């Protein structure tokens, strides 16, 4: 018995073979993805950041020893999750403001001062005022501006410690941003 293949049958067989190859490759990739261990959660996703203004201040159990924010200021409280290897983490703090900027690089004037809660010995950080700071003085080729987060001259790097919240008092017009750094836990030695 003779079999006669038309162009459509050959095309159908080719399409089925291609579909089977794609399906097989897809299932191998899916299996490979399922067989890997799940990604560890990022520390930043578990950090709690609360902001209190003088009219919305809440005296919580964790922050009851810290003073309420004064008029024109706000209190920012960072609560860090516990980690087994907290010595391998650092917390970087930058305080600044969103501003329209031209091509020049600018910084803000102001100082982050470490204070101590009287009678408790706990530290908190305060920026009393923010002013215009140094700037490059380039002649910008056009008048275009972009919205950028302009920070104080210095950032603050703290040891990661989940036992106590990190408390900051900053002007109402300012914002705080943070970044968590993690070491690779590899020491380097001198000769």
mmCIF file of C-alpha atoms in Angstrom:
data_model
loop_
_atom_site.group_PDB
_atom_site.id
_atom_site.type_symbol
_atom_site.label_atom_id
_atom_site.label_comp_id
_atom_site.label_asym_id
_atom_site.label_seq_id
_atom_site.Cartn_x
_atom_site.Cartn_y
_atom_site.Cartn_z
ATOM 1 C CA UNK A 1 0.000 0.000 0.000
ATOM 2 C CA UNK A 2 1.340 3.336 -1.015
ATOM 3 C CA UNK A 3 1.142 6.368 1.226
ATOM 4 C CA UNK A 4 0.767 9.711 -0.385
ATOM 5 C CA UNK A 5 1.845 12.824 1.556
ATOM 6 C CA UNK A 6 0.567 16.160 0.558
ATOM 7 C CA UNK A 7 2.283 19.409 1.460
ATOM 8 C CA UNK A 8 -0.224 20.028 4.287
ATOM 9 C CA UNK A 9 0.482 16.651 5.950
ATOM 10 C CA UNK A 10 4.219 17.262 5.906
ATOM 11 C CA UNK A 11 3.662 20.739 7.347
ATOM 12 C CA UNK A 12 1.383 19.293 10.048
ATOM 13 C CA UNK A 13 3.992 16.669 11.031
ATOM 14 C CA UNK A 14 6.674 19.376 11.143
ATOM 15 C CA UNK A 15 4.454 21.577 13.326
ATOM 16 C CA UNK A 16 3.739 18.667 15.719
ATOM 17 C CA UNK A 17 7.448 17.818 15.971
ATOM 18 C CA UNK A 18 8.298 21.473 16.676
ATOM 19 C CA UNK A 19 5.528 21.709 19.278
ATOM 20 C CA UNK A 20 6.769 18.533 21.010
ATOM 21 C CA UNK A 21 10.344 19.860 21.059
ATOM 22 C CA UNK A 22 9.226 23.200 22.536
ATOM 23 C CA UNK A 23 7.034 21.416 25.119
ATOM 24 C CA UNK A 24 9.876 19.086 26.136
ATOM 25 C CA UNK A 25 12.328 21.991 26.430
ATOM 26 C CA UNK A 26 9.795 23.981 28.419
ATOM 27 C CA UNK A 27 9.220 21.124 30.859
ATOM 28 C CA UNK A 28 12.978 20.708 31.369
ATOM 29 C CA UNK A 29 13.325 24.433 32.122
ATOM 30 C CA UNK A 30 10.303 24.315 34.449
ATOM 31 C CA UNK A 31 11.713 21.272 36.265
ATOM 32 C CA UNK A 32 15.100 22.982 36.572
ATOM 33 C CA UNK A 33 13.495 26.073 38.070
ATOM 34 C CA UNK A 34 11.437 23.998 40.502
ATOM 35 C CA UNK A 35 14.490 21.994 41.547
ATOM 36 C CA UNK A 36 16.487 25.047 42.661
ATOM 37 C CA UNK A 37 16.195 26.362 46.173
ATOM 38 C CA UNK A 38 13.928 29.374 46.696
ATOM 39 C CA UNK A 39 15.491 32.835 46.714
ATOM 40 C CA UNK A 40 16.195 34.212 50.193
ATOM 41 C CA UNK A 41 13.947 37.130 51.165
ATOM 42 C CA UNK A 42 15.578 40.532 50.915
ATOM 43 C CA UNK A 43 16.224 42.288 54.232
ATOM 44 C CA UNK A 44 14.857 45.578 52.870
ATOM 45 C CA UNK A 45 11.436 43.996 52.334
ATOM 46 C CA UNK A 46 11.095 43.165 56.041
ATOM 47 C CA UNK A 47 12.195 46.523 57.482
ATOM 48 C CA UNK A 48 9.505 48.657 59.075
ATOM 49 C CA UNK A 49 9.700 52.417 58.542
ATOM 50 C CA UNK A 50 7.279 54.658 60.446
ATOM 51 C CA UNK A 51 7.051 58.452 60.329
ATOM 52 C CA UNK A 52 5.407 60.514 63.072
ATOM 53 C CA UNK A 53 4.627 64.224 62.921
ATOM 54 C CA UNK A 54 3.980 66.319 66.059
ATOM 55 C CA UNK A 55 0.211 66.026 65.557
ATOM 56 C CA UNK A 56 0.282 62.267 64.796
ATOM 57 C CA UNK A 57 2.900 61.108 67.310
ATOM 58 C CA UNK A 58 2.224 57.702 68.850
ATOM 59 C CA UNK A 59 3.928 56.637 72.036
ATOM 60 C CA UNK A 60 4.559 52.921 71.389
ATOM 61 C CA UNK A 61 6.123 50.392 73.760
ATOM 62 C CA UNK A 62 9.238 50.227 71.615
ATOM 63 C CA UNK A 63 9.731 54.005 71.319
ATOM 64 C CA UNK A 64 8.218 55.346 74.569
ATOM 65 C CA UNK A 65 11.627 56.493 75.868
ATOM 66 C CA UNK A 66 12.270 58.751 72.859
ATOM 67 C CA UNK A 67 10.968 62.337 72.827
ATOM 68 C CA UNK A 68 8.048 63.394 70.650
ATOM 69 C CA UNK A 69 9.033 65.413 67.552
ATOM 70 C CA UNK A 70 9.046 69.188 67.969
ATOM 71 C CA UNK A 71 7.061 71.519 65.727
ATOM 72 C CA UNK A 72 8.583 71.618 62.226
ATOM 73 C CA UNK A 73 10.231 68.224 62.760
ATOM 74 C CA UNK A 74 9.206 64.605 62.230
ATOM 75 C CA UNK A 75 10.316 61.377 63.851
ATOM 76 C CA UNK A 76 11.337 58.487 61.586
ATOM 77 C CA UNK A 77 11.571 55.058 63.227
ATOM 78 C CA UNK A 78 13.315 52.142 61.502
ATOM 79 C CA UNK A 79 12.661 48.687 62.946
ATOM 80 C CA UNK A 80 15.000 45.969 61.684
ATOM 81 C CA UNK A 81 14.123 42.258 61.509
ATOM 82 C CA UNK A 82 16.259 39.770 63.436
ATOM 83 C CA UNK A 83 19.038 37.927 61.630
ATOM 84 C CA UNK A 84 21.314 35.129 62.752
ATOM 85 C CA UNK A 85 24.420 36.898 61.431
ATOM 86 C CA UNK A 86 23.677 40.553 62.184
ATOM 87 C CA UNK A 87 27.412 41.311 62.355
ATOM 88 C CA UNK A 88 27.483 40.741 58.575
ATOM 89 C CA UNK A 89 25.061 43.640 57.899
ATOM 90 C CA UNK A 90 25.330 47.440 57.976
ATOM 91 C CA UNK A 91 22.609 50.067 57.641
ATOM 92 C CA UNK A 92 23.374 53.172 55.546
ATOM 93 C CA UNK A 93 21.239 56.262 56.154
ATOM 94 C CA UNK A 94 20.983 59.285 53.854
ATOM 95 C CA UNK A 95 18.889 62.348 54.624
ATOM 96 C CA UNK A 96 17.874 64.760 51.910
ATOM 97 C CA UNK A 97 15.152 66.347 49.820
ATOM 98 C CA UNK A 98 13.677 65.821 46.360
ATOM 99 C CA UNK A 99 14.594 68.799 44.170
ATOM 100 C CA UNK A 100 14.607 69.815 40.515
ATOM 101 C CA UNK A 101 18.248 69.807 39.403
ATOM 102 C CA UNK A 102 20.065 70.988 36.311
ATOM 103 C CA UNK A 103 23.324 69.400 35.117
ATOM 104 C CA UNK A 104 25.202 70.484 38.261
ATOM 105 C CA UNK A 105 25.802 68.123 41.186
ATOM 106 C CA UNK A 106 24.556 69.513 44.474
ATOM 107 C CA UNK A 107 24.605 68.559 48.125
ATOM 108 C CA UNK A 108 22.736 69.945 51.106
ATOM 109 C CA UNK A 109 24.154 71.541 54.233
ATOM 110 C CA UNK A 110 23.276 70.056 57.593
ATOM 111 C CA UNK A 111 24.677 67.772 60.239
ATOM 112 C CA UNK A 112 23.467 64.447 61.604
ATOM 113 C CA UNK A 113 24.042 64.641 65.345
ATOM 114 C CA UNK A 114 23.962 61.621 67.648
ATOM 115 C CA UNK A 115 21.959 62.281 70.818
ATOM 116 C CA UNK A 116 21.312 60.150 73.919
ATOM 117 C CA UNK A 117 17.977 59.592 75.636
ATOM 118 C CA UNK A 118 18.503 60.861 79.185
ATOM 119 C CA UNK A 119 18.203 58.120 81.789
ATOM 120 C CA UNK A 120 18.104 55.336 79.177
ATOM 121 C CA UNK A 121 21.389 55.654 77.326
ATOM 122 C CA UNK A 122 19.794 54.868 73.946
ATOM 123 C CA UNK A 123 21.026 56.768 70.906
ATOM 124 C CA UNK A 124 18.968 58.659 68.360
ATOM 125 C CA UNK A 125 19.983 60.925 65.506
ATOM 126 C CA UNK A 126 18.868 64.460 64.741
ATOM 127 C CA UNK A 127 19.215 66.965 61.904
ATOM 128 C CA UNK A 128 18.098 70.380 63.160
ATOM 129 C CA UNK A 129 18.105 72.191 59.845
ATOM 130 C CA UNK A 130 18.915 71.690 56.194
ATOM 131 C CA UNK A 131 20.324 74.429 53.959
ATOM 132 C CA UNK A 132 21.740 74.783 50.478
ATOM 133 C CA UNK A 133 25.127 73.164 50.238
ATOM 134 C CA UNK A 134 28.001 73.066 47.790
ATOM 135 C CA UNK A 135 27.383 72.678 44.083
ATOM 136 C CA UNK A 136 29.399 72.286 40.942
ATOM 137 C CA UNK A 137 29.241 75.414 38.781
ATOM 138 C CA UNK A 138 29.107 73.981 35.292
ATOM 139 C CA UNK A 139 27.464 75.892 32.471
ATOM 140 C CA UNK A 140 24.574 73.613 31.540
ATOM 141 C CA UNK A 141 24.030 73.322 27.765
ATOM 142 C CA UNK A 142 20.267 73.534 28.185
ATOM 143 C CA UNK A 143 17.734 74.493 30.817
ATOM 144 C CA UNK A 144 16.498 70.911 31.306
ATOM 145 C CA UNK A 145 16.043 69.755 34.883
ATOM 146 C CA UNK A 146 15.368 66.387 36.484
ATOM 147 C CA UNK A 147 13.884 65.475 39.845
ATOM 148 C CA UNK A 148 16.648 64.058 42.064
ATOM 149 C CA UNK A 149 17.127 63.131 45.704
ATOM 150 C CA UNK A 150 19.754 65.577 46.974
ATOM 151 C CA UNK A 151 21.441 64.454 50.193
ATOM 152 C CA UNK A 152 23.445 65.941 53.031
ATOM 153 C CA UNK A 153 27.214 65.919 52.566
ATOM 154 C CA UNK A 154 27.661 62.824 54.733
ATOM 155 C CA UNK A 155 25.708 59.627 55.086
ATOM 156 C CA UNK A 156 25.553 57.616 58.297
ATOM 157 C CA UNK A 157 26.555 53.949 58.508
ATOM 158 C CA UNK A 158 25.299 52.020 61.536
ATOM 159 C CA UNK A 159 25.830 48.505 62.794
ATOM 160 C CA UNK A 160 22.833 46.299 62.104
ATOM 161 C CA UNK A 161 21.110 45.744 65.457
ATOM 162 C CA UNK A 162 17.528 44.507 65.621
ATOM 163 C CA UNK A 163 17.236 44.867 69.419
ATOM 164 C CA UNK A 164 16.361 48.576 69.340
ATOM 165 C CA UNK A 165 14.725 50.764 66.692
ATOM 166 C CA UNK A 166 16.788 53.372 64.877
ATOM 167 C CA UNK A 167 15.181 56.743 65.630
ATOM 168 C CA UNK A 168 15.754 59.938 63.630
ATOM 169 C CA UNK A 169 14.429 63.492 63.976
ATOM 170 C CA UNK A 170 14.546 65.423 60.726
ATOM 171 C CA UNK A 171 12.902 68.615 59.390
ATOM 172 C CA UNK A 172 9.403 68.202 57.926
ATOM 173 C CA UNK A 173 10.760 69.090 54.466
ATOM 174 C CA UNK A 174 13.352 66.294 54.554
ATOM 175 C CA UNK A 175 13.190 62.593 53.821
ATOM 176 C CA UNK A 176 15.274 59.659 54.969
ATOM 177 C CA UNK A 177 16.357 56.813 52.750
ATOM 178 C CA UNK A 178 18.267 53.723 53.749
ATOM 179 C CA UNK A 179 20.207 50.856 52.280
ATOM 180 C CA UNK A 180 21.265 47.564 53.874
ATOM 181 C CA UNK A 181 24.770 46.336 53.107
ATOM 182 C CA UNK A 182 25.745 42.703 53.544
ATOM 183 C CA UNK A 183 29.316 41.455 53.633
ATOM 184 C CA UNK A 184 30.405 38.259 51.953
ATOM 185 C CA UNK A 185 31.806 37.171 55.323
ATOM 186 C CA UNK A 186 35.281 36.668 53.853
ATOM 187 C CA UNK A 187 38.120 38.184 55.834
ATOM 188 C CA UNK A 188 41.233 39.456 54.115
ATOM 189 C CA UNK A 189 44.577 39.334 55.909
ATOM 190 C CA UNK A 190 47.754 41.392 55.733
ATOM 191 C CA UNK A 191 51.072 39.743 54.842
#
